[in-house]
């Protein structure tokens, strides 16, 4: 169990940009569960997708792995067959990740890399996961990253891409944004916490629309990308090579 998230509970004179530091790493499972609708439902389903596409002696990448939840989900279903590689540029998150995965995924099968996902080498992959990470990457770099993922996947391999999305229709955007606000309030976050976190994320997280995601996945080479999961304004796509 992790501590409960109080990162934005106190009034701040100035809200600085969101960072994945020690404070966030210590409360991250609680923070993401209470902030991302569908997160807990999505993980075991991601495991089911892994069971269908992960191949023996191939690599499974979790880019922006945080505490390794998606690696664990994939490993629990696709098990002993593959090599699991987590990548994150936050040392605090990776430290916590190492503790959590120790013993859960056997050492020889696990590699945790402290680097930018844009610098990670992707080779011989049967599955790549970007679970709520692409939204933190510079929009100008997103297509290039997807192209490198496509190039690093084996034929038949899958990319799972989960994101907060923005709706092109203004009314739908407002409706879904309000659902998300209510979700956070229902999970015990105060109006102050919600407002301060929103301000902190404003410059570091840039959601795209579903249309933009699907078009970019096609441009990167994926033939039939599709949405397989939605909880309010949080979607997950799957795209095969
Ligand atoms: C989960 N996938 O629990 N390079 C490497 N890591 C990065 C970069 C980058 N350029 N930018 C951000 N990160 C996880 C949840 S959280 C999503 C993913 C969220 C890392 C960052 O350090 C953090 O650990 C993760 O991406 C995003 O299934 O907090 O909303």
PDB file of C-alpha atoms and ligand atoms in Angstrom:
ATOM      1  CA  UNK A   1       0.000   0.000   0.000  1.00  0.00           C
ATOM      2  CA  UNK A   2       1.199   3.534  -0.682  1.00  0.00           C
ATOM      3  CA  UNK A   3       0.597   6.643   1.388  1.00  0.00           C
ATOM      4  CA  UNK A   4      -2.413   8.766   0.560  1.00  0.00           C
ATOM      5  CA  UNK A   5      -1.852  11.657  -1.832  1.00  0.00           C
ATOM      6  CA  UNK A   6      -1.786  15.072  -0.149  1.00  0.00           C
ATOM      7  CA  UNK A   7       0.698  16.676  -2.588  1.00  0.00           C
ATOM      8  CA  UNK A   8      -1.639  19.547  -3.537  1.00  0.00           C
ATOM      9  CA  UNK A   9      -3.700  19.683  -0.314  1.00  0.00           C
ATOM     10  CA  UNK A  10      -2.103  22.839   1.149  1.00  0.00           C
ATOM     11  CA  UNK A  11      -2.666  26.248  -0.417  1.00  0.00           C
ATOM     12  CA  UNK A  12       0.451  27.271  -2.384  1.00  0.00           C
ATOM     13  CA  UNK A  13       1.450  30.877  -3.001  1.00  0.00           C
ATOM     14  CA  UNK A  14       2.646  29.873  -6.453  1.00  0.00           C
ATOM     15  CA  UNK A  15       1.958  26.560  -8.189  1.00  0.00           C
ATOM     16  CA  UNK A  16       5.085  25.368 -10.016  1.00  0.00           C
ATOM     17  CA  UNK A  17       5.135  22.831 -12.846  1.00  0.00           C
ATOM     18  CA  UNK A  18       4.378  19.219 -11.951  1.00  0.00           C
ATOM     19  CA  UNK A  19       7.417  16.986 -11.391  1.00  0.00           C
ATOM     20  CA  UNK A  20       7.675  13.251 -10.705  1.00  0.00           C
ATOM     21  CA  UNK A  21       9.794  13.660  -7.559  1.00  0.00           C
ATOM     22  CA  UNK A  22      10.106  11.750  -4.243  1.00  0.00           C
ATOM     23  CA  UNK A  23       6.882  13.210  -2.881  1.00  0.00           C
ATOM     24  CA  UNK A  24       4.941  12.037  -5.923  1.00  0.00           C
ATOM     25  CA  UNK A  25       6.687   8.642  -6.053  1.00  0.00           C
ATOM     26  CA  UNK A  26       5.738   7.968  -2.403  1.00  0.00           C
ATOM     27  CA  UNK A  27       2.015   8.441  -3.076  1.00  0.00           C
ATOM     28  CA  UNK A  28       1.837   7.554  -6.773  1.00  0.00           C
ATOM     29  CA  UNK A  29      -0.433   4.453  -6.658  1.00  0.00           C
ATOM     30  CA  UNK A  30      -2.997   6.407  -4.610  1.00  0.00           C
ATOM     31  CA  UNK A  31      -2.621   9.504  -6.812  1.00  0.00           C
ATOM     32  CA  UNK A  32      -3.120   7.743 -10.151  1.00  0.00           C
ATOM     33  CA  UNK A  33      -5.981   5.543  -8.885  1.00  0.00           C
ATOM     34  CA  UNK A  34      -7.891   8.599  -7.621  1.00  0.00           C
ATOM     35  CA  UNK A  35      -7.031  10.846 -10.602  1.00  0.00           C
ATOM     36  CA  UNK A  36      -7.275   8.636 -13.691  1.00  0.00           C
ATOM     37  CA  UNK A  37     -10.738   7.159 -14.283  1.00  0.00           C
ATOM     38  CA  UNK A  38     -10.532   3.492 -15.290  1.00  0.00           C
ATOM     39  CA  UNK A  39      -6.846   3.078 -14.337  1.00  0.00           C
ATOM     40  CA  UNK A  40      -7.494   0.080 -12.096  1.00  0.00           C
ATOM     41  CA  UNK A  41      -9.842  -1.576 -14.603  1.00  0.00           C
ATOM     42  CA  UNK A  42      -7.432  -1.031 -17.488  1.00  0.00           C
ATOM     43  CA  UNK A  43      -4.353  -2.746 -16.012  1.00  0.00           C
ATOM     44  CA  UNK A  44      -5.628  -6.365 -15.902  1.00  0.00           C
ATOM     45  CA  UNK A  45      -7.087  -5.906 -19.407  1.00  0.00           C
ATOM     46  CA  UNK A  46      -3.666  -4.757 -20.577  1.00  0.00           C
ATOM     47  CA  UNK A  47      -2.457  -8.090 -19.174  1.00  0.00           C
ATOM     48  CA  UNK A  48      -4.980  -9.890 -21.379  1.00  0.00           C
ATOM     49  CA  UNK A  49      -3.664  -8.034 -24.442  1.00  0.00           C
ATOM     50  CA  UNK A  50      -0.125  -9.027 -23.364  1.00  0.00           C
ATOM     51  CA  UNK A  51      -1.126 -12.692 -23.170  1.00  0.00           C
ATOM     52  CA  UNK A  52      -2.183 -12.505 -26.834  1.00  0.00           C
ATOM     53  CA  UNK A  53       0.829 -10.757 -28.298  1.00  0.00           C
ATOM     54  CA  UNK A  54       3.905 -11.338 -26.109  1.00  0.00           C
ATOM     55  CA  UNK A  55       6.235 -13.875 -27.680  1.00  0.00           C
ATOM     56  CA  UNK A  56       8.978 -16.065 -26.288  1.00  0.00           C
ATOM     57  CA  UNK A  57      12.430 -14.411 -26.121  1.00  0.00           C
ATOM     58  CA  UNK A  58      11.054 -11.040 -27.205  1.00  0.00           C
ATOM     59  CA  UNK A  59      11.155  -7.683 -25.405  1.00  0.00           C
ATOM     60  CA  UNK A  60       8.226  -5.989 -23.663  1.00  0.00           C
ATOM     61  CA  UNK A  61       8.731  -2.251 -23.111  1.00  0.00           C
ATOM     62  CA  UNK A  62       6.898  -0.039 -20.632  1.00  0.00           C
ATOM     63  CA  UNK A  63       7.828   3.539 -21.573  1.00  0.00           C
ATOM     64  CA  UNK A  64       7.237   5.918 -18.659  1.00  0.00           C
ATOM     65  CA  UNK A  65       6.857   2.925 -16.363  1.00  0.00           C
ATOM     66  CA  UNK A  66       6.474   4.876 -13.071  1.00  0.00           C
ATOM     67  CA  UNK A  67       6.221   2.155 -10.400  1.00  0.00           C
ATOM     68  CA  UNK A  68       5.943  -0.657 -12.951  1.00  0.00           C
ATOM     69  CA  UNK A  69       2.198  -1.372 -12.774  1.00  0.00           C
ATOM     70  CA  UNK A  70       1.895  -2.156 -16.492  1.00  0.00           C
ATOM     71  CA  UNK A  71       5.030  -4.339 -16.412  1.00  0.00           C
ATOM     72  CA  UNK A  72       3.498  -6.318 -13.574  1.00  0.00           C
ATOM     73  CA  UNK A  73       0.183  -6.675 -15.404  1.00  0.00           C
ATOM     74  CA  UNK A  74       1.906  -7.844 -18.590  1.00  0.00           C
ATOM     75  CA  UNK A  75       4.210 -10.193 -16.690  1.00  0.00           C
ATOM     76  CA  UNK A  76       1.372 -11.763 -14.718  1.00  0.00           C
ATOM     77  CA  UNK A  77      -0.367 -12.830 -17.957  1.00  0.00           C
ATOM     78  CA  UNK A  78       2.509 -13.260 -20.402  1.00  0.00           C
ATOM     79  CA  UNK A  79       4.851 -14.645 -17.725  1.00  0.00           C
ATOM     80  CA  UNK A  80       8.059 -16.461 -18.223  1.00  0.00           C
ATOM     81  CA  UNK A  81       8.294 -15.994 -21.943  1.00  0.00           C
ATOM     82  CA  UNK A  82       9.778 -12.543 -22.334  1.00  0.00           C
ATOM     83  CA  UNK A  83      12.202  -9.873 -21.214  1.00  0.00           C
ATOM     84  CA  UNK A  84      10.561  -6.888 -19.459  1.00  0.00           C
ATOM     85  CA  UNK A  85      12.087  -3.413 -19.857  1.00  0.00           C
ATOM     86  CA  UNK A  86      10.839  -0.379 -17.929  1.00  0.00           C
ATOM     87  CA  UNK A  87      11.974   3.121 -18.910  1.00  0.00           C
ATOM     88  CA  UNK A  88      11.473   6.301 -16.890  1.00  0.00           C
ATOM     89  CA  UNK A  89      13.391   9.572 -16.594  1.00  0.00           C
ATOM     90  CA  UNK A  90      12.467  10.065 -12.928  1.00  0.00           C
ATOM     91  CA  UNK A  91      15.041   8.510 -10.592  1.00  0.00           C
ATOM     92  CA  UNK A  92      12.559   8.778  -7.682  1.00  0.00           C
ATOM     93  CA  UNK A  93       9.923   6.792  -9.580  1.00  0.00           C
ATOM     94  CA  UNK A  94      12.437   4.141 -10.697  1.00  0.00           C
ATOM     95  CA  UNK A  95      13.770   3.698  -7.152  1.00  0.00           C
ATOM     96  CA  UNK A  96      10.238   2.935  -5.951  1.00  0.00           C
ATOM     97  CA  UNK A  97       9.653   0.765  -9.038  1.00  0.00           C
ATOM     98  CA  UNK A  98      12.741  -1.346  -8.283  1.00  0.00           C
ATOM     99  CA  UNK A  99      11.435  -2.023  -4.746  1.00  0.00           C
ATOM    100  CA  UNK A 100       8.019  -3.058  -6.018  1.00  0.00           C
ATOM    101  CA  UNK A 101       9.197  -5.329  -8.825  1.00  0.00           C
ATOM    102  CA  UNK A 102      11.929  -6.990  -6.786  1.00  0.00           C
ATOM    103  CA  UNK A 103      10.833 -10.600  -6.426  1.00  0.00           C
ATOM    104  CA  UNK A 104       7.726 -10.115  -8.569  1.00  0.00           C
ATOM    105  CA  UNK A 105       9.606 -10.291 -11.885  1.00  0.00           C
ATOM    106  CA  UNK A 106      12.760 -12.459 -11.772  1.00  0.00           C
ATOM    107  CA  UNK A 107      15.952 -10.382 -12.023  1.00  0.00           C
ATOM    108  CA  UNK A 108      17.260 -11.886 -15.288  1.00  0.00           C
ATOM    109  CA  UNK A 109      13.965 -11.051 -17.009  1.00  0.00           C
ATOM    110  CA  UNK A 110      13.817  -7.431 -15.844  1.00  0.00           C
ATOM    111  CA  UNK A 111      15.678  -4.286 -16.860  1.00  0.00           C
ATOM    112  CA  UNK A 112      14.873  -0.793 -15.551  1.00  0.00           C
ATOM    113  CA  UNK A 113      16.418   2.061 -17.506  1.00  0.00           C
ATOM    114  CA  UNK A 114      16.801   5.600 -16.203  1.00  0.00           C
ATOM    115  CA  UNK A 115      16.565   7.619 -19.402  1.00  0.00           C
ATOM    116  CA  UNK A 116      14.271   9.686 -21.572  1.00  0.00           C
ATOM    117  CA  UNK A 117      11.863   7.546 -23.590  1.00  0.00           C
ATOM    118  CA  UNK A 118      13.064   9.522 -26.616  1.00  0.00           C
ATOM    119  CA  UNK A 119      16.555   8.059 -26.097  1.00  0.00           C
ATOM    120  CA  UNK A 120      15.487   4.487 -25.361  1.00  0.00           C
ATOM    121  CA  UNK A 121      16.505   1.894 -27.921  1.00  0.00           C
ATOM    122  CA  UNK A 122      13.544  -0.275 -28.911  1.00  0.00           C
ATOM    123  CA  UNK A 123      14.386  -3.603 -30.501  1.00  0.00           C
ATOM    124  CA  UNK A 124      12.814  -7.012 -31.018  1.00  0.00           C
ATOM    125  CA  UNK A 125       9.613  -6.047 -29.168  1.00  0.00           C
ATOM    126  CA  UNK A 126       6.399  -8.031 -29.156  1.00  0.00           C
ATOM    127  CA  UNK A 127       4.686  -5.402 -26.997  1.00  0.00           C
ATOM    128  CA  UNK A 128       5.268  -1.732 -26.190  1.00  0.00           C
ATOM    129  CA  UNK A 129       3.212   0.122 -23.588  1.00  0.00           C
ATOM    130  CA  UNK A 130       2.811   3.891 -23.305  1.00  0.00           C
ATOM    131  CA  UNK A 131       0.384   4.026 -20.386  1.00  0.00           C
ATOM    132  CA  UNK A 132      -0.358   7.742 -19.866  1.00  0.00           C
ATOM    133  CA  UNK A 133       3.165   8.815 -20.885  1.00  0.00           C
ATOM    134  CA  UNK A 134       2.921  10.228 -24.430  1.00  0.00           C
ATOM    135  CA  UNK A 135       0.895  13.180 -23.090  1.00  0.00           C
ATOM    136  CA  UNK A 136       4.064  14.330 -21.248  1.00  0.00           C
ATOM    137  CA  UNK A 137       6.269  14.205 -24.374  1.00  0.00           C
ATOM    138  CA  UNK A 138       6.882  17.325 -26.482  1.00  0.00           C
ATOM    139  CA  UNK A 139       4.172  17.179 -29.202  1.00  0.00           C
ATOM    140  CA  UNK A 140       6.824  17.758 -31.884  1.00  0.00           C
ATOM    141  CA  UNK A 141       8.585  14.529 -30.807  1.00  0.00           C
ATOM    142  CA  UNK A 142       5.526  12.274 -30.630  1.00  0.00           C
ATOM    143  CA  UNK A 143       5.431  11.056 -34.244  1.00  0.00           C
ATOM    144  CA  UNK A 144       9.162  10.260 -34.220  1.00  0.00           C
ATOM    145  CA  UNK A 145       8.746   8.211 -31.036  1.00  0.00           C
ATOM    146  CA  UNK A 146       5.845   6.216 -32.516  1.00  0.00           C
ATOM    147  CA  UNK A 147       7.877   5.618 -35.688  1.00  0.00           C
ATOM    148  CA  UNK A 148      10.760   4.231 -33.601  1.00  0.00           C
ATOM    149  CA  UNK A 149       8.332   2.023 -31.687  1.00  0.00           C
ATOM    150  CA  UNK A 150       6.885   0.727 -34.966  1.00  0.00           C
ATOM    151  CA  UNK A 151      10.380   0.013 -36.286  1.00  0.00           C
ATOM    152  CA  UNK A 152      11.297  -1.827 -33.040  1.00  0.00           C
ATOM    153  CA  UNK A 153       8.216  -4.060 -33.005  1.00  0.00           C
ATOM    154  CA  UNK A 154       8.142  -7.542 -34.462  1.00  0.00           C
ATOM    155  CA  UNK A 155       5.441  -8.239 -37.018  1.00  0.00           C
ATOM    156  CA  UNK A 156       2.253  -9.083 -35.051  1.00  0.00           C
ATOM    157  CA  UNK A 157       3.496  -7.060 -32.067  1.00  0.00           C
ATOM    158  CA  UNK A 158       1.274  -4.496 -30.366  1.00  0.00           C
ATOM    159  CA  UNK A 159       1.502  -0.980 -29.012  1.00  0.00           C
ATOM    160  CA  UNK A 160      -0.896  -0.082 -26.193  1.00  0.00           C
ATOM    161  CA  UNK A 161      -1.247   3.687 -25.905  1.00  0.00           C
ATOM    162  CA  UNK A 162      -3.322   5.117 -23.044  1.00  0.00           C
ATOM    163  CA  UNK A 163      -3.926   8.854 -22.803  1.00  0.00           C
ATOM    164  CA  UNK A 164      -6.068  11.605 -21.441  1.00  0.00           C
ATOM    165  CA  UNK A 165      -7.800  12.932 -24.562  1.00  0.00           C
ATOM    166  CA  UNK A 166      -9.233  16.271 -25.587  1.00  0.00           C
ATOM    167  CA  UNK A 167     -12.526  16.308 -27.480  1.00  0.00           C
ATOM    168  CA  UNK A 168     -12.717  18.352 -30.681  1.00  0.00           C
ATOM    169  CA  UNK A 169     -16.376  19.108 -29.958  1.00  0.00           C
ATOM    170  CA  UNK A 170     -16.426  21.915 -27.352  1.00  0.00           C
ATOM    171  CA  UNK A 171     -19.593  20.729 -25.579  1.00  0.00           C
ATOM    172  CA  UNK A 172     -18.336  17.165 -25.336  1.00  0.00           C
ATOM    173  CA  UNK A 173     -15.008  18.449 -24.031  1.00  0.00           C
ATOM    174  CA  UNK A 174     -16.758  20.418 -21.287  1.00  0.00           C
ATOM    175  CA  UNK A 175     -19.030  17.499 -20.366  1.00  0.00           C
ATOM    176  CA  UNK A 176     -16.161  14.997 -20.093  1.00  0.00           C
ATOM    177  CA  UNK A 177     -13.947  17.474 -18.246  1.00  0.00           C
ATOM    178  CA  UNK A 178     -16.735  17.904 -15.719  1.00  0.00           C
ATOM    179  CA  UNK A 179     -17.116  14.097 -15.380  1.00  0.00           C
ATOM    180  CA  UNK A 180     -13.385  13.966 -14.642  1.00  0.00           C
ATOM    181  CA  UNK A 181     -13.642  16.748 -12.053  1.00  0.00           C
ATOM    182  CA  UNK A 182     -16.523  14.909 -10.378  1.00  0.00           C
ATOM    183  CA  UNK A 183     -14.518  11.659 -10.411  1.00  0.00           C
ATOM    184  CA  UNK A 184     -11.689  13.364  -8.502  1.00  0.00           C
ATOM    185  CA  UNK A 185     -14.114  14.999  -6.062  1.00  0.00           C
ATOM    186  CA  UNK A 186     -15.823  11.623  -5.485  1.00  0.00           C
ATOM    187  CA  UNK A 187     -12.370  10.228  -4.643  1.00  0.00           C
ATOM    188  CA  UNK A 188     -11.882  12.768  -1.870  1.00  0.00           C
ATOM    189  CA  UNK A 189      -9.892  15.517  -3.599  1.00  0.00           C
ATOM    190  CA  UNK A 190     -10.872  19.038  -2.539  1.00  0.00           C
ATOM    191  CA  UNK A 191     -11.586  21.818  -5.027  1.00  0.00           C
ATOM    192  CA  UNK A 192      -8.240  23.387  -4.007  1.00  0.00           C
ATOM    193  CA  UNK A 193      -6.311  20.155  -4.705  1.00  0.00           C
ATOM    194  CA  UNK A 194      -8.027  19.742  -8.074  1.00  0.00           C
ATOM    195  CA  UNK A 195      -7.352  23.364  -9.092  1.00  0.00           C
ATOM    196  CA  UNK A 196      -3.696  23.368  -7.952  1.00  0.00           C
ATOM    197  CA  UNK A 197      -2.910  20.062  -9.675  1.00  0.00           C
ATOM    198  CA  UNK A 198      -4.584  21.246 -12.860  1.00  0.00           C
ATOM    199  CA  UNK A 199      -2.418  24.407 -12.795  1.00  0.00           C
ATOM    200  CA  UNK A 200       0.739  22.336 -12.153  1.00  0.00           C
ATOM    201  CA  UNK A 201       0.009  20.053 -15.126  1.00  0.00           C
ATOM    202  CA  UNK A 202      -0.999  22.804 -17.518  1.00  0.00           C
ATOM    203  CA  UNK A 203       2.422  23.296 -19.126  1.00  0.00           C
ATOM    204  CA  UNK A 204       3.800  19.761 -18.793  1.00  0.00           C
ATOM    205  CA  UNK A 205       0.907  17.693 -20.094  1.00  0.00           C
ATOM    206  CA  UNK A 206      -0.641  18.250 -23.543  1.00  0.00           C
ATOM    207  CA  UNK A 207      -3.510  15.922 -24.451  1.00  0.00           C
ATOM    208  CA  UNK A 208      -4.364  15.268 -28.108  1.00  0.00           C
ATOM    209  CA  UNK A 209      -7.747  14.417 -29.594  1.00  0.00           C
ATOM    210  CA  UNK A 210      -8.693  10.843 -30.517  1.00  0.00           C
ATOM    211  CA  UNK A 211      -8.600  11.867 -34.189  1.00  0.00           C
ATOM    212  CA  UNK A 212      -5.038  13.196 -33.810  1.00  0.00           C
ATOM    213  CA  UNK A 213      -3.913   9.994 -32.055  1.00  0.00           C
ATOM    214  CA  UNK A 214      -5.385   7.691 -34.686  1.00  0.00           C
ATOM    215  CA  UNK A 215      -3.984   9.781 -37.565  1.00  0.00           C
ATOM    216  CA  UNK A 216      -0.511   9.859 -35.973  1.00  0.00           C
ATOM    217  CA  UNK A 217      -0.526   6.105 -35.320  1.00  0.00           C
ATOM    218  CA  UNK A 218      -1.381   5.525 -38.997  1.00  0.00           C
ATOM    219  CA  UNK A 219       1.372   7.906 -40.105  1.00  0.00           C
ATOM    220  CA  UNK A 220       3.820   5.971 -37.956  1.00  0.00           C
ATOM    221  CA  UNK A 221       2.943   2.838 -39.919  1.00  0.00           C
ATOM    222  CA  UNK A 222       0.283   1.108 -37.804  1.00  0.00           C
ATOM    223  CA  UNK A 223      -2.423  -0.236 -40.117  1.00  0.00           C
ATOM    224  CA  UNK A 224      -5.553  -0.410 -37.962  1.00  0.00           C
ATOM    225  CA  UNK A 225      -5.219   1.483 -34.690  1.00  0.00           C
ATOM    226  CA  UNK A 226      -8.372   1.333 -32.556  1.00  0.00           C
ATOM    227  CA  UNK A 227      -9.722   2.527 -29.230  1.00  0.00           C
ATOM    228  CA  UNK A 228     -10.327  -0.492 -26.983  1.00  0.00           C
ATOM    229  CA  UNK A 229     -11.034   1.283 -23.668  1.00  0.00           C
ATOM    230  CA  UNK A 230     -12.616   4.507 -22.475  1.00  0.00           C
ATOM    231  CA  UNK A 231     -13.437   5.955 -19.073  1.00  0.00           C
ATOM    232  CA  UNK A 232     -14.650   9.538 -19.541  1.00  0.00           C
ATOM    233  CA  UNK A 233     -11.800  11.500 -21.186  1.00  0.00           C
ATOM    234  CA  UNK A 234      -9.221   8.743 -20.677  1.00  0.00           C
ATOM    235  CA  UNK A 235      -8.792   6.376 -23.627  1.00  0.00           C
ATOM    236  CA  UNK A 236      -6.593   3.462 -24.510  1.00  0.00           C
ATOM    237  CA  UNK A 237      -5.698   2.500 -28.071  1.00  0.00           C
ATOM    238  CA  UNK A 238      -4.179  -0.666 -29.438  1.00  0.00           C
ATOM    239  CA  UNK A 239      -2.211  -0.743 -32.681  1.00  0.00           C
ATOM    240  CA  UNK A 240      -0.583  -3.796 -34.223  1.00  0.00           C
ATOM    241  CA  UNK A 241       2.326  -4.057 -36.652  1.00  0.00           C
TER     242      UNK A 241
HETATM  243  C1  LIG B   1       1.469   3.400 -15.032  1.00  0.00           C
HETATM  244  N1  LIG B   1       2.770   4.100 -16.989  1.00  0.00           N
HETATM  245  O1  LIG B   1       1.331   3.361 -13.797  1.00  0.00           O
HETATM  246  N2  LIG B   1      11.029  10.002 -20.540  1.00  0.00           N
HETATM  247  C2  LIG B   1      10.839   9.014 -19.628  1.00  0.00           C
HETATM  248  N3  LIG B   1       9.836   9.015 -18.720  1.00  0.00           N
HETATM  249  C3  LIG B   1       9.006  10.075 -18.730  1.00  0.00           C
HETATM  250  C4  LIG B   1       9.153  11.149 -19.635  1.00  0.00           C
HETATM  251  C5  LIG B   1      10.220  11.075 -20.569  1.00  0.00           C
HETATM  252  N4  LIG B   1      10.426  12.033 -21.466  1.00  0.00           N
HETATM  253  N5  LIG B   1       8.180  12.061 -19.398  1.00  0.00           N
HETATM  254  C6  LIG B   1       7.445  11.573 -18.368  1.00  0.00           C
HETATM  255  N6  LIG B   1       7.958  10.372 -17.967  1.00  0.00           N
HETATM  256  C7  LIG B   1       2.445   4.403 -15.591  1.00  0.00           C
HETATM  257  C8  LIG B   1       1.937   5.798 -15.402  1.00  0.00           C
HETATM  258  S1  LIG B   1       2.787   8.445 -15.361  1.00  0.00           S
HETATM  259  C9  LIG B   1       1.274   9.135 -15.828  1.00  0.00           C
HETATM  260  C10 LIG B   1       2.711   6.831 -16.153  1.00  0.00           C
HETATM  261  C11 LIG B   1       0.701  10.121 -14.900  1.00  0.00           C
HETATM  262  C12 LIG B   1       7.445   9.481 -16.916  1.00  0.00           C
HETATM  263  C13 LIG B   1       7.215  10.163 -15.575  1.00  0.00           C
HETATM  264  O2  LIG B   1       8.397  10.207 -14.802  1.00  0.00           O
HETATM  265  C14 LIG B   1       6.126   9.266 -14.973  1.00  0.00           C
HETATM  266  O3  LIG B   1       6.674   8.238 -14.205  1.00  0.00           O
HETATM  267  C15 LIG B   1       5.393   8.698 -16.195  1.00  0.00           C
HETATM  268  O4  LIG B   1       6.168   9.045 -17.330  1.00  0.00           O
HETATM  269  C16 LIG B   1       3.983   9.237 -16.387  1.00  0.00           C
HETATM  270  O5  LIG B   1       0.859   2.639 -15.814  1.00  0.00           O
HETATM  271  O6  LIG B   1       1.270  10.355 -13.809  1.00  0.00           O
HETATM  272  O7  LIG B   1      -0.349  10.709 -15.280  1.00  0.00           O
END
